[in-house]
Coordinates of C-alpha atoms in Angstrom, one line a residue:
M260 CA -34.1 25.1 -59.6
T261 CA -31.1 23.1 -60.3
R262 CA -31.7 20.7 -63.2
T263 CA -28.8 17.9 -64.1
L264 CA -27.8 17.8 -68.0
P265 CA -27.9 14.6 -69.8
E266 CA -24.3 13.2 -70.7
H267 CA -24.2 14.3 -74.6
E268 CA -25.5 17.9 -73.4
A269 CA -23.0 18.4 -70.7
E270 CA -20.1 16.9 -73.2
T271 CA -21.4 19.5 -76.0
L272 CA -21.1 22.1 -73.4
I273 CA -17.5 21.0 -72.5
A274 CA -16.5 20.4 -76.3
A275 CA -17.8 23.9 -77.4
R276 CA -15.5 25.5 -75.2
G277 CA -12.7 23.6 -77.2
L278 CA -12.0 20.6 -74.8
P279 CA -11.3 17.8 -76.2
V280 CA -14.6 15.1 -75.7
A281 CA -14.4 11.8 -77.1
P282 CA -17.0 11.8 -80.0
G283 CA -20.0 10.0 -80.2
A284 CA -23.9 9.9 -81.3
I285 CA -27.2 9.9 -80.0
A286 CA -29.3 7.0 -81.2
T287 CA -32.9 6.5 -80.5
T288 CA -33.1 2.8 -82.4
F289 CA -30.7 0.2 -83.2
A290 CA -30.4 1.7 -87.1
E291 CA -29.1 4.6 -85.7
A292 CA -26.9 3.2 -83.5
A293 CA -25.0 0.8 -86.0
V294 CA -24.7 3.5 -88.3
A295 CA -23.3 6.2 -85.7
A296 CA -20.4 3.1 -84.9
S297 CA -19.6 2.1 -88.0
R298 CA -18.5 6.3 -88.4
L299 CA -17.1 6.8 -85.3
G300 CA -15.4 3.6 -85.4
W301 CA -14.7 0.1 -83.4
P302 CA -14.1 -0.1 -80.7
V303 CA -17.3 1.8 -79.3
A304 CA -19.3 2.2 -75.6
L305 CA -22.4 2.4 -75.3
K306 CA -24.8 4.5 -72.4
V307 CA -27.8 6.2 -71.7
S308 CA -27.9 10.1 -71.6
S309 CA -30.4 10.8 -69.2
A310 CA -30.7 13.5 -66.7
A311 CA -32.4 10.9 -64.5
H312 CA -29.2 8.8 -64.5
P313 CA -26.7 10.6 -63.7
H314 CA -24.8 7.7 -62.5
K315 CA -24.7 5.3 -65.3
T316 CA -22.8 2.7 -63.4
E317 CA -24.5 2.1 -60.8
S318 CA -27.9 1.7 -62.9
R319 CA -26.1 -0.9 -65.5
G320 CA -26.4 2.0 -68.0
V321 CA -23.1 1.7 -69.9
A322 CA -21.0 -1.2 -71.7
L323 CA -17.4 -1.2 -73.1
G324 CA -15.5 -2.6 -75.7
I325 CA -18.1 -3.1 -78.5
A326 CA -15.7 -4.3 -81.0
C327 CA -18.7 -5.0 -84.1
E328 CA -22.1 -4.9 -84.6
D329 CA -23.1 -8.1 -83.2
A330 CA -22.2 -7.5 -79.8
L331 CA -23.7 -3.8 -80.1
R332 CA -26.7 -5.6 -80.9
A333 CA -26.5 -7.6 -78.1
A334 CA -26.0 -4.6 -75.3
W335 CA -28.5 -2.4 -77.3
D336 CA -31.3 -5.5 -76.6
E337 CA -30.2 -5.5 -73.1
M338 CA -29.8 -2.0 -72.2
A339 CA -32.8 -0.3 -74.2
P340 CA -35.8 -1.7 -72.4
R341 CA -34.4 -1.0 -68.9
F342 CA -34.1 3.0 -70.3
P343 CA -37.3 2.9 -72.3
G344 CA -37.6 7.3 -73.4
D345 CA -34.3 7.4 -73.0
P346 CA -31.6 8.4 -76.0
L347 CA -28.8 6.1 -75.7
L348 CA -25.3 7.2 -76.2
V349 CA -22.4 5.6 -78.9
Q350 CA -18.8 6.5 -77.9
R351 CA -15.9 5.8 -79.9
M352 CA -13.5 4.2 -77.3
A353 CA -10.4 6.2 -75.9
P354 CA -7.7 4.2 -76.2
P355 CA -6.0 3.3 -72.5
G356 CA -4.4 5.8 -70.5
L357 CA -4.2 7.7 -66.7
E358 CA -7.6 8.2 -65.6
M359 CA -7.9 11.5 -64.0
I360 CA -10.9 13.3 -62.5
V361 CA -11.6 17.1 -63.4
G362 CA -14.4 18.7 -62.1
A363 CA -15.8 22.1 -60.8
R364 CA -18.9 23.5 -59.3
R365 CA -20.0 26.4 -57.4
D366 CA -18.6 26.5 -53.4
P367 CA -21.2 28.7 -51.5
V368 CA -18.7 31.1 -49.7
F369 CA -15.6 31.4 -52.7
G370 CA -18.0 30.9 -55.7
P371 CA -17.0 28.7 -58.9
V372 CA -13.5 26.7 -57.9
V373 CA -11.9 23.8 -60.1
A374 CA -10.1 20.5 -58.9
V375 CA -8.5 18.2 -60.5
G376 CA -7.2 14.4 -59.0
I377 CA -6.1 10.9 -60.2
G378 CA -9.0 9.3 -61.0
G379 CA -10.3 5.7 -59.3
V380 CA -9.1 4.5 -55.7
A381 CA -6.5 7.4 -55.2
V382 CA -9.9 10.2 -55.8
E383 CA -12.2 8.1 -53.9
A384 CA -10.8 6.4 -51.0
L385 CA -7.8 9.1 -50.5
G386 CA -9.5 12.3 -51.4
D387 CA -6.7 13.2 -53.4
V388 CA -7.4 16.4 -55.5
A389 CA -6.0 19.5 -55.7
V390 CA -8.2 22.4 -55.6
R391 CA -7.8 25.8 -56.5
A392 CA -10.8 29.3 -57.0
C393 CA -11.5 29.5 -60.7
P394 CA -10.2 30.4 -63.4
V395 CA -6.7 29.1 -62.9
N396 CA -4.1 29.4 -66.3
D397 CA -2.3 26.6 -67.6
A398 CA 0.9 27.2 -65.5
E399 CA -1.5 27.1 -61.5
A400 CA -2.7 24.0 -63.0
G401 CA 0.4 22.3 -63.3
R402 CA 1.6 23.5 -59.6
M403 CA -2.1 21.8 -58.7
L404 CA -0.9 18.5 -60.8
V405 CA 2.5 19.0 -58.2
E406 CA 0.3 19.0 -55.2
L407 CA -1.0 15.3 -55.7
K408 CA -0.3 12.5 -53.3
A409 CA -0.2 10.6 -56.5
A410 CA 1.6 12.9 -58.8
A411 CA 4.1 9.9 -59.5
L412 CA 1.4 8.4 -61.4
L413 CA 1.4 11.1 -64.1
G414 CA 5.1 9.1 -64.7
P415 CA 7.2 8.1 -66.5
F416 CA 6.3 5.3 -64.4
R417 CA 7.1 1.4 -64.3
G418 CA 7.6 1.1 -68.2
R419 CA 4.1 3.7 -68.7
P420 CA 5.2 7.2 -70.7
A421 CA 4.9 10.2 -69.1
V422 CA 1.6 11.9 -69.5
D423 CA 0.9 14.9 -71.7
R424 CA 1.0 17.4 -68.8
G425 CA 0.8 20.3 -70.9
A426 CA -2.9 19.1 -72.9
L427 CA -3.8 18.3 -68.9
C428 CA -3.2 21.8 -67.6
A429 CA -4.8 22.9 -70.6
F430 CA -8.1 21.2 -69.9
V431 CA -8.3 22.0 -66.2
A432 CA -7.8 25.9 -67.5
G433 CA -10.2 25.6 -70.0
L434 CA -13.0 23.8 -67.5
S435 CA -12.1 26.1 -64.6
R436 CA -13.2 29.6 -67.4
L437 CA -15.9 27.9 -68.0
A438 CA -17.1 27.4 -64.3
A439 CA -16.1 31.3 -63.7
E440 CA -17.8 33.0 -66.9
R441 CA -21.3 30.8 -66.5
R442 CA -23.2 31.8 -63.2
D443 CA -25.2 29.4 -64.2
L444 CA -23.8 26.3 -63.9
G445 CA -23.7 24.4 -60.5
E446 CA -21.2 21.7 -61.6
I447 CA -19.4 19.7 -63.8
E448 CA -17.5 16.8 -63.6
C449 CA -15.5 14.9 -66.4
N450 CA -14.8 11.5 -64.8
P451 CA -12.6 10.5 -66.4
V452 CA -10.2 12.3 -68.4
I453 CA -7.6 9.6 -69.8
A454 CA -4.3 11.5 -69.9
H455 CA -2.0 10.0 -72.8
A456 CA 1.3 10.4 -74.0
S457 CA 0.2 12.8 -76.5
G458 CA -2.7 14.5 -75.1
V459 CA -6.1 14.2 -72.9
V460 CA -9.4 13.2 -73.9
A461 CA -13.0 13.5 -71.6
V462 CA -15.1 10.2 -72.2
D463 CA -17.9 11.1 -69.4
A464 CA -19.1 14.2 -68.0
L465 CA -22.2 15.4 -65.2
A466 CA -22.7 18.9 -64.8
R467 CA -26.4 20.4 -63.4
I468 CA -27.3 23.8 -63.8
D469 CA -28.8 26.4 -61.6
D470 CA -31.7 27.8 -63.5
E471 CA -32.1 31.1 -61.1
A472 CA -28.8 32.3 -61.0
E473 CA -29.3 34.9 -63.8
A474 CA -32.1 36.1 -62.0
R475 CA -29.9 36.2 -58.2
P476 CA -28.2 39.8 -57.7
A477 CA -24.7 40.4 -58.5
D478 CA -22.1 41.9 -56.1
D479 CA -22.7 45.4 -57.0
G480 CA -24.3 48.0 -54.9
V481 CA -22.2 47.8 -51.8
P482 CA -19.3 50.3 -50.9
V483 CA -15.9 50.3 -52.4
P484 CA -13.7 48.4 -49.8
G485 CA -12.4 50.2 -46.8
Q486 CA -14.1 53.0 -47.6
G487 CA -15.0 54.8 -44.2
M488 CA -12.8 53.0 -42.4
A489 CA -10.5 55.6 -41.1
G490 CA -13.3 56.7 -39.0
F491 CA -13.3 53.3 -37.1
F492 CA -10.0 53.8 -35.5
R493 CA -9.2 57.4 -36.0
P494 CA -12.2 59.3 -35.1
A495 CA -12.2 63.1 -34.4
S496 CA -15.2 62.1 -32.2
V497 CA -16.8 59.8 -30.3
A498 CA -20.1 59.2 -28.7
V499 CA -20.6 56.7 -26.2
V500 CA -24.8 55.7 -26.5
G501 CA -25.7 53.7 -23.3
A502 CA -22.5 55.0 -21.5
S503 CA -23.1 54.2 -17.9
E504 CA -21.0 54.8 -14.1
K505 CA -22.7 51.5 -13.1
P506 CA -19.8 48.6 -12.6
G507 CA -20.4 45.9 -14.9
K508 CA -22.3 47.4 -17.7
G509 CA -21.0 47.5 -21.2
G510 CA -21.5 51.3 -21.4
T511 CA -19.4 52.0 -17.9
V512 CA -16.6 49.7 -19.5
V513 CA -16.4 51.2 -23.4
L514 CA -16.2 54.7 -21.7
G515 CA -13.8 53.6 -19.4
N516 CA -11.4 52.4 -22.4
L517 CA -11.6 55.3 -24.0
R518 CA -11.2 58.0 -21.1
T519 CA -7.8 55.8 -20.0
H520 CA -6.1 54.6 -23.1
G521 CA -6.0 58.1 -23.8
F522 CA -8.2 58.8 -27.1
A523 CA -7.5 62.6 -27.4
G524 CA -10.5 63.2 -29.5
R525 CA -13.5 65.0 -28.6
L526 CA -15.3 62.3 -26.0
Y527 CA -19.5 62.3 -25.7
A528 CA -21.9 60.6 -23.2
V529 CA -25.8 59.5 -24.4
H530 CA -27.7 59.8 -21.4
P531 CA -31.4 60.4 -20.4
S532 CA -30.9 62.0 -17.5
M533 CA -27.1 62.9 -16.3
P534 CA -25.5 66.0 -16.9
S535 CA -22.1 64.0 -17.2
V536 CA -21.0 60.3 -17.4
Q537 CA -17.5 59.8 -15.2
G538 CA -16.6 63.3 -16.3
V539 CA -17.5 63.2 -19.9
P540 CA -20.1 65.5 -20.8
A541 CA -23.4 63.5 -21.4
Y542 CA -26.7 64.7 -23.6
P543 CA -30.3 63.2 -23.5
S544 CA -29.8 62.0 -27.2
I545 CA -27.6 62.0 -30.3
A546 CA -29.7 65.5 -32.0
A547 CA -28.8 67.1 -28.4
L548 CA -24.5 66.6 -29.1
P549 CA -23.0 70.2 -29.4
E550 CA -21.4 68.1 -33.1
V551 CA -22.1 65.1 -35.7
P552 CA -20.0 62.7 -33.5
E553 CA -17.6 60.5 -36.5
L554 CA -18.2 57.5 -34.5
V555 CA -21.0 56.1 -32.5
V556 CA -20.5 53.2 -30.0
A557 CA -23.9 52.0 -29.1
V558 CA -24.4 50.0 -26.1
V559 CA -27.9 49.9 -25.3
P560 CA -30.6 46.5 -25.6
R561 CA -31.2 45.6 -28.9
D562 CA -34.6 46.5 -29.3
H563 CA -33.3 49.8 -28.8
I564 CA -30.7 49.7 -32.0
P565 CA -33.3 50.3 -35.3
G566 CA -34.0 53.6 -33.2
V567 CA -30.2 54.6 -33.0
A568 CA -29.7 54.0 -36.4
R569 CA -32.2 56.6 -36.9
D570 CA -30.9 58.8 -35.2
C571 CA -27.5 58.1 -36.8
A572 CA -28.5 58.5 -40.3
A573 CA -30.6 61.5 -39.6
R574 CA -27.7 63.3 -37.6
G575 CA -25.1 62.4 -40.6
V576 CA -23.2 60.2 -38.2
P577 CA -20.5 58.5 -40.6
G578 CA -19.3 55.2 -38.8
L579 CA -21.9 53.8 -35.8
I580 CA -20.4 49.9 -33.6
V581 CA -23.2 47.9 -32.4
V582 CA -22.0 46.0 -29.3
S583 CA -25.9 44.7 -29.0
G584 CA -26.0 41.1 -29.6
G585 CA -29.6 39.3 -30.3
F586 CA -29.9 39.9 -33.9
G587 CA -28.7 37.8 -36.4
D588 CA -26.5 35.5 -33.9
V589 CA -29.7 33.8 -32.9
G590 CA -31.7 33.8 -36.3
G591 CA -35.8 34.6 -36.5
P592 CA -36.8 37.9 -35.0
G593 CA -33.6 38.9 -34.8
K594 CA -32.2 38.5 -38.3
A595 CA -35.5 40.6 -39.4
L596 CA -33.9 43.4 -37.3
E597 CA -30.5 43.0 -38.1
D598 CA -31.8 44.2 -41.6
E599 CA -33.4 46.6 -40.2
V600 CA -30.8 48.5 -38.9
A601 CA -28.7 47.5 -41.9
R602 CA -31.1 48.9 -44.0
V603 CA -31.3 52.1 -42.0
A604 CA -27.7 52.9 -41.5
R605 CA -27.3 51.9 -45.5
E606 CA -30.0 54.6 -46.8
G607 CA -28.0 56.8 -44.3
G608 CA -25.0 56.4 -45.5
V609 CA -23.6 55.4 -42.5
R610 CA -20.6 52.2 -42.1
L611 CA -21.9 50.0 -39.5
M612 CA -19.8 47.7 -37.6
G613 CA -21.7 44.6 -36.1
P614 CA -24.1 44.1 -34.7
N615 CA -22.5 41.4 -32.3
S616 CA -19.5 43.6 -32.2
I617 CA -17.1 45.3 -30.1
G618 CA -15.2 47.0 -32.3
T619 CA -12.0 48.5 -32.3
I620 CA -8.4 49.3 -30.9
D621 CA -5.5 51.2 -32.0
A622 CA -2.9 51.6 -30.1
S623 CA -1.6 54.8 -31.4
S624 CA -5.0 57.2 -31.6
G625 CA -6.2 55.4 -28.3
V626 CA -9.5 54.2 -29.3
V627 CA -10.8 51.2 -27.4
T628 CA -14.0 50.0 -27.3
S629 CA -14.0 46.9 -26.0
I630 CA -16.4 45.7 -23.3
T631 CA -13.8 44.2 -21.7
T632 CA -11.5 46.5 -19.1
L633 CA -8.2 46.3 -21.1
P634 CA -4.7 47.2 -19.9
A635 CA -1.9 49.3 -22.1
V636 CA -2.2 48.1 -25.1
P637 CA 1.6 47.9 -26.7
R638 CA 2.1 49.9 -30.2
G639 CA 3.4 47.4 -32.7
G640 CA 3.0 46.2 -37.0
A641 CA 0.1 44.2 -36.3
A642 CA -2.5 44.3 -37.2
Y643 CA -5.8 42.0 -36.8
V644 CA -9.0 41.7 -37.8
G645 CA -12.0 38.8 -36.9
Q646 CA -15.7 37.8 -36.9
T647 CA -15.3 37.6 -33.2
G648 CA -14.7 39.7 -29.9
V649 CA -11.8 37.7 -28.6
F650 CA -9.1 40.1 -29.9
A651 CA -10.1 42.6 -28.2
S652 CA -11.4 41.2 -24.8
G653 CA -9.6 37.7 -23.8
F654 CA -6.0 38.0 -26.2
A655 CA -6.1 42.2 -25.9
S656 CA -5.6 41.3 -22.3
A657 CA -3.7 38.0 -22.4
L658 CA -1.0 38.4 -25.0
P659 CA 1.9 39.6 -23.3
P660 CA 3.8 42.6 -24.7
A661 CA 6.3 42.6 -27.7
P662 CA 7.4 45.9 -28.7
G663 CA 7.0 46.0 -32.1
G664 CA 4.4 42.9 -32.4
G665 CA 1.8 44.5 -30.2
M666 CA -1.8 44.7 -31.4
N667 CA -1.5 47.8 -33.0
K668 CA -5.0 47.7 -34.7
V669 CA -8.1 45.7 -34.0
A670 CA -11.6 45.2 -35.4
C671 CA -14.0 42.7 -34.0
L672 CA -16.5 42.4 -36.8
G673 CA -19.8 40.6 -35.2
N674 CA -22.4 39.9 -37.6
K675 CA -21.3 41.8 -40.5
A676 CA -24.7 43.2 -41.3
D677 CA -22.5 46.6 -43.3
V678 CA -18.8 46.3 -42.7
C679 CA -16.7 43.3 -43.3
E680 CA -13.7 41.6 -43.4
T681 CA -12.8 43.2 -47.0
D682 CA -13.2 46.7 -45.7
V683 CA -11.4 46.0 -42.5
L684 CA -8.1 44.4 -44.4
A685 CA -8.2 46.8 -47.2
F686 CA -7.6 49.7 -44.7
Y687 CA -5.3 47.9 -43.6
G688 CA -3.6 47.5 -46.7
D689 CA -3.5 51.1 -47.0
D690 CA -2.3 51.9 -43.3
P691 CA 1.8 52.3 -43.2
T692 CA 1.8 51.7 -39.2
T693 CA 0.5 48.1 -40.4
R694 CA 3.2 45.9 -41.4
A695 CA 1.1 42.1 -40.9
V696 CA -2.7 41.2 -40.7
G697 CA -3.7 38.5 -38.7
V698 CA -7.7 37.3 -39.9
Y699 CA -10.3 35.3 -37.8
L700 CA -12.7 34.1 -40.5
E701 CA -15.8 31.8 -40.1
G702 CA -17.5 33.2 -43.4
V703 CA -16.8 35.4 -46.2
K704 CA -19.1 38.1 -47.4
R705 CA -18.6 38.9 -50.6
P706 CA -16.0 36.5 -51.1
A707 CA -15.1 37.7 -55.0
R708 CA -14.0 41.1 -53.6
F709 CA -12.4 39.8 -50.5
I710 CA -10.1 37.7 -52.8
Q711 CA -9.8 40.4 -54.7
V712 CA -8.6 42.9 -52.3
L713 CA -6.8 39.9 -50.1
R714 CA -4.8 40.0 -52.8
R715 CA -3.6 43.2 -53.6
V716 CA -2.7 43.7 -50.2
A717 CA -1.3 39.8 -49.6
A718 CA 1.1 41.5 -52.7
A719 CA 2.5 44.4 -50.0
K720 CA 2.4 42.8 -46.6
P721 CA 1.9 39.5 -44.9
V722 CA -1.2 38.6 -44.4
V723 CA -2.3 35.4 -42.1
I724 CA -6.0 33.6 -42.0
L725 CA -7.1 31.1 -39.5
K726 CA -10.7 29.9 -40.8
G727 CA -13.3 28.5 -38.2
G728 CA -15.7 26.2 -39.3
G729 CA -14.1 23.8 -41.8
S730 CA -15.5 20.8 -40.0
R731 CA -19.1 19.4 -39.8
S732 CA -19.7 20.1 -36.2
G733 CA -17.4 24.0 -36.6
A734 CA -19.6 24.6 -39.5
E735 CA -23.1 23.8 -37.0
A736 CA -21.1 26.0 -34.4
V737 CA -20.5 29.1 -37.2
A738 CA -24.2 29.0 -37.8
S739 CA -25.3 29.6 -34.1
H740 CA -22.7 31.6 -33.4
T741 CA -22.9 34.0 -36.2
G742 CA -25.3 33.5 -38.7
A743 CA -22.4 32.9 -41.3
L744 CA -22.2 30.4 -43.9
A745 CA -18.9 28.2 -43.6
G746 CA -17.5 26.9 -47.4
D747 CA -15.7 23.6 -47.6
R748 CA -11.7 23.9 -45.9
R749 CA -9.8 23.1 -49.1
V750 CA -11.4 25.3 -51.3
F751 CA -10.6 27.8 -48.4
D752 CA -8.0 27.1 -48.1
A753 CA -6.6 26.9 -51.7
A754 CA -7.9 30.4 -52.6
V755 CA -6.4 32.5 -49.7
R756 CA -2.9 30.6 -51.0
Q757 CA -3.8 31.3 -53.9
A758 CA -3.8 34.9 -53.3
G759 CA -0.9 35.0 -51.6
A760 CA -1.5 35.2 -47.9
F761 CA -0.3 32.2 -45.0
V762 CA -3.0 29.5 -44.2
A763 CA -2.7 29.6 -40.0
A764 CA -3.6 25.9 -38.0
G765 CA -5.0 28.0 -35.1
F766 CA -4.8 31.0 -33.2
E767 CA -1.6 30.6 -31.4
E768 CA 0.3 30.1 -35.0
M769 CA -1.4 32.5 -36.1
F770 CA 0.1 35.4 -33.6
D771 CA 3.3 33.8 -34.2
V772 CA 3.5 34.4 -37.3
V773 CA 2.5 37.6 -37.9
K774 CA 4.4 39.2 -34.7
A775 CA 7.6 37.9 -36.5
F776 CA 6.5 39.9 -39.9
A777 CA 5.5 42.8 -37.6
L778 CA 9.3 42.8 -35.7
A779 CA 11.0 41.3 -39.3
P780 CA 11.4 42.2 -42.8
V781 CA 9.6 39.7 -45.8
P782 CA 12.6 37.7 -47.2
A783 CA 14.1 38.8 -50.1
G784 CA 13.5 35.4 -51.2
G785 CA 13.6 31.6 -50.2
G786 CA 17.3 31.0 -48.8
L787 CA 17.6 29.8 -45.2
G788 CA 20.4 29.9 -42.7
V789 CA 20.1 28.0 -39.3
V790 CA 22.2 28.0 -36.3
S791 CA 21.7 26.2 -33.8
I792 CA 23.2 25.0 -30.2
S793 CA 21.9 21.3 -30.8
G794 CA 22.3 18.7 -33.5
V795 CA 18.8 18.1 -33.4
G796 CA 17.5 21.3 -33.6
C797 CA 19.8 21.1 -37.2
V798 CA 17.6 18.4 -38.4
L799 CA 14.1 19.3 -37.8
A800 CA 14.6 22.8 -39.2
A801 CA 16.5 20.8 -42.4
D802 CA 13.2 18.3 -42.3
R803 CA 11.1 20.9 -41.7
A804 CA 12.7 23.5 -44.4
E805 CA 12.4 20.9 -46.9
S806 CA 8.6 19.9 -46.4
E807 CA 7.9 23.7 -47.1
G808 CA 9.4 24.0 -49.9
V809 CA 12.4 26.3 -48.3
T810 CA 15.8 26.1 -49.6
I811 CA 19.3 25.9 -47.1
P812 CA 22.1 26.4 -49.4
P813 CA 25.4 25.1 -48.8
L814 CA 27.8 27.5 -47.1
A815 CA 30.1 29.9 -49.5
P816 CA 33.8 29.1 -48.9
A817 CA 34.0 32.4 -47.5
T818 CA 31.5 31.9 -45.1
E819 CA 32.9 28.6 -43.8
A820 CA 35.9 30.2 -43.4
A821 CA 34.8 33.2 -41.0
I822 CA 33.2 30.6 -39.3
R823 CA 36.2 28.7 -38.7
A824 CA 37.7 31.6 -37.0
V825 CA 35.3 30.5 -34.0
V826 CA 35.3 27.0 -34.1
P827 CA 37.8 23.5 -33.4
A828 CA 39.5 22.5 -36.5
W829 CA 37.9 18.7 -36.0
A830 CA 34.6 20.5 -35.7
P831 CA 32.1 20.0 -39.6
V832 CA 30.4 22.7 -40.3
R833 CA 27.6 23.1 -42.7
N834 CA 24.4 24.8 -43.7
P835 CA 22.4 24.2 -40.7
V836 CA 25.2 24.7 -38.3
D837 CA 25.3 22.9 -34.9
I838 CA 27.5 26.0 -32.7
W839 CA 28.2 23.3 -29.5
S840 CA 31.5 23.5 -30.5
A841 CA 31.5 26.9 -31.1
I842 CA 30.8 27.8 -27.6
E843 CA 32.8 25.6 -25.6
A844 CA 35.7 26.7 -27.7
S845 CA 34.9 30.6 -28.1
G846 CA 31.7 31.5 -25.6
A847 CA 28.3 31.7 -26.4
A848 CA 28.9 35.4 -27.1
A849 CA 31.0 34.9 -29.9
A850 CA 29.6 32.0 -31.4
Y851 CA 25.9 33.3 -31.8
E852 CA 27.5 36.6 -33.4
G853 CA 30.3 35.2 -35.5
V854 CA 28.4 32.6 -37.1
A855 CA 25.1 34.5 -37.5
S856 CA 26.8 37.4 -38.8
A857 CA 29.0 35.2 -41.3
V858 CA 26.0 33.2 -42.4
L859 CA 23.9 36.0 -43.3
D860 CA 26.4 38.1 -45.3
Q861 CA 26.2 34.9 -48.0
A862 CA 24.1 36.1 -50.8
D863 CA 22.0 33.3 -51.0
V864 CA 20.8 33.2 -47.3
Q865 CA 17.9 35.5 -47.0
A866 CA 16.4 34.5 -43.5
L867 CA 18.3 33.6 -40.5
M868 CA 16.7 31.0 -38.1
L869 CA 18.4 31.1 -34.2
G870 CA 17.9 27.8 -32.2
F871 CA 19.2 29.0 -28.3

């Protein structure tokens, strides 16, 4: 059950963490209010403090700027009869300053998140807030302030002194720690927090407590992220349950892909009557196989899947891919059936990918479990994982070969009854052949572990993430697609960027960025050299670099001198470098090679953008 705390209890909760709150006292009679006001010092505010009236302004439950006892009496006589039985809060008025909003809530995907924004019109009309996953430190809180569209109001601004950023950052960080540590804290909001030149103070607070949160199971009892993943990509043996020779059937395609893509391990078909399928030895059951297969791919109707899972558990099969759909992706009885399959697999020590998954691709081992007939998969350093089968079907068929940037590895997660993005991401992080990772998600399972693993992997190699289900209609589509719970897009982007990953706007951008990093090293710094055949290329590159915080350093004298060897004497030389005149004077090859080499030799240039 969720309950709202009266304002004075919410403020007590905040103050107990050492965060500055305007002093106040609860009064049930006017005499108590008068004594409190005299002790606190005039002017004061009088407010109703009741869980039934969390929004006091709308219910006319607040009076501000009360400067004397007579004014307090008038305010009391007007307010108290309208809120019978509710205590009133007498609070010292804070001096004027910049109104901020600082709040935290428990996101359904990522858990506690903290937000800060300019109060009033900016936050309500423009949604001008910065968001992070909790907890944050003072430095991260400072970066949140810089992100605000109205950051200039933090001053100095039009004669008003700058606010105390250090105190404001400490308040944001402190509230984030409170939200991270209290599992029962569903939401807490301080609006406004008045920021002055020396300090900040919260003058209003709202909090909601979820009394059942502590009783919910913690995120424990699950396998270590990445455990058992190697067998999905480099198994020594594979058995296809539902293998067939009938054209168009999923079992026919899966077995055919494993054969034609050169899987070098031992391959078996499971068929109730045929001695062989597509030239592959066939056996009537998993129990009848001559060895325990490292991976089983099940391509049979969903009602047969619980039996397949039990057979795998009984035989000690380490990994199972369930291609069949109609489980949690359709809800109702399908979800119950999925839970049964997951339970059987878990109790039997079987790692389960799916249901509703078309499995994996590994270009180096020849493992291709897709139900789409695929051409040769180009090897490279790009690995993908997604809550979609399109990676191992449409995209794998349509993407042109890219030496070094091909689809080295793919995992299609399906409903994520067991194996999830965190498992595969951890495996990719430790895989020496993976240079860059692309991730498509609709929801995140075990978000705390995901962020922990993402932070580790992103520190070692680039990770690019595309999130579906950010809009209301998108979130509804997600629910019908995989039964996943989509969190707020702003929260997702903030958490991913905090962990060091790149957020892509769409599949095209994700593939471009992953391929770029699979082919090229990660820049050692933020200095960018630009060499373009046109002036507009220079202008647009400079504009985008500035918006992304990328530095375009001026050319050093030695760099300029080297470029002068291939450009006419009259041509201006600067970074970005327009080389049209150099092409006219020296030819395209000499111009590109000479200018690009000179720019790259400059110590503060760590990356080069070429425009052809």
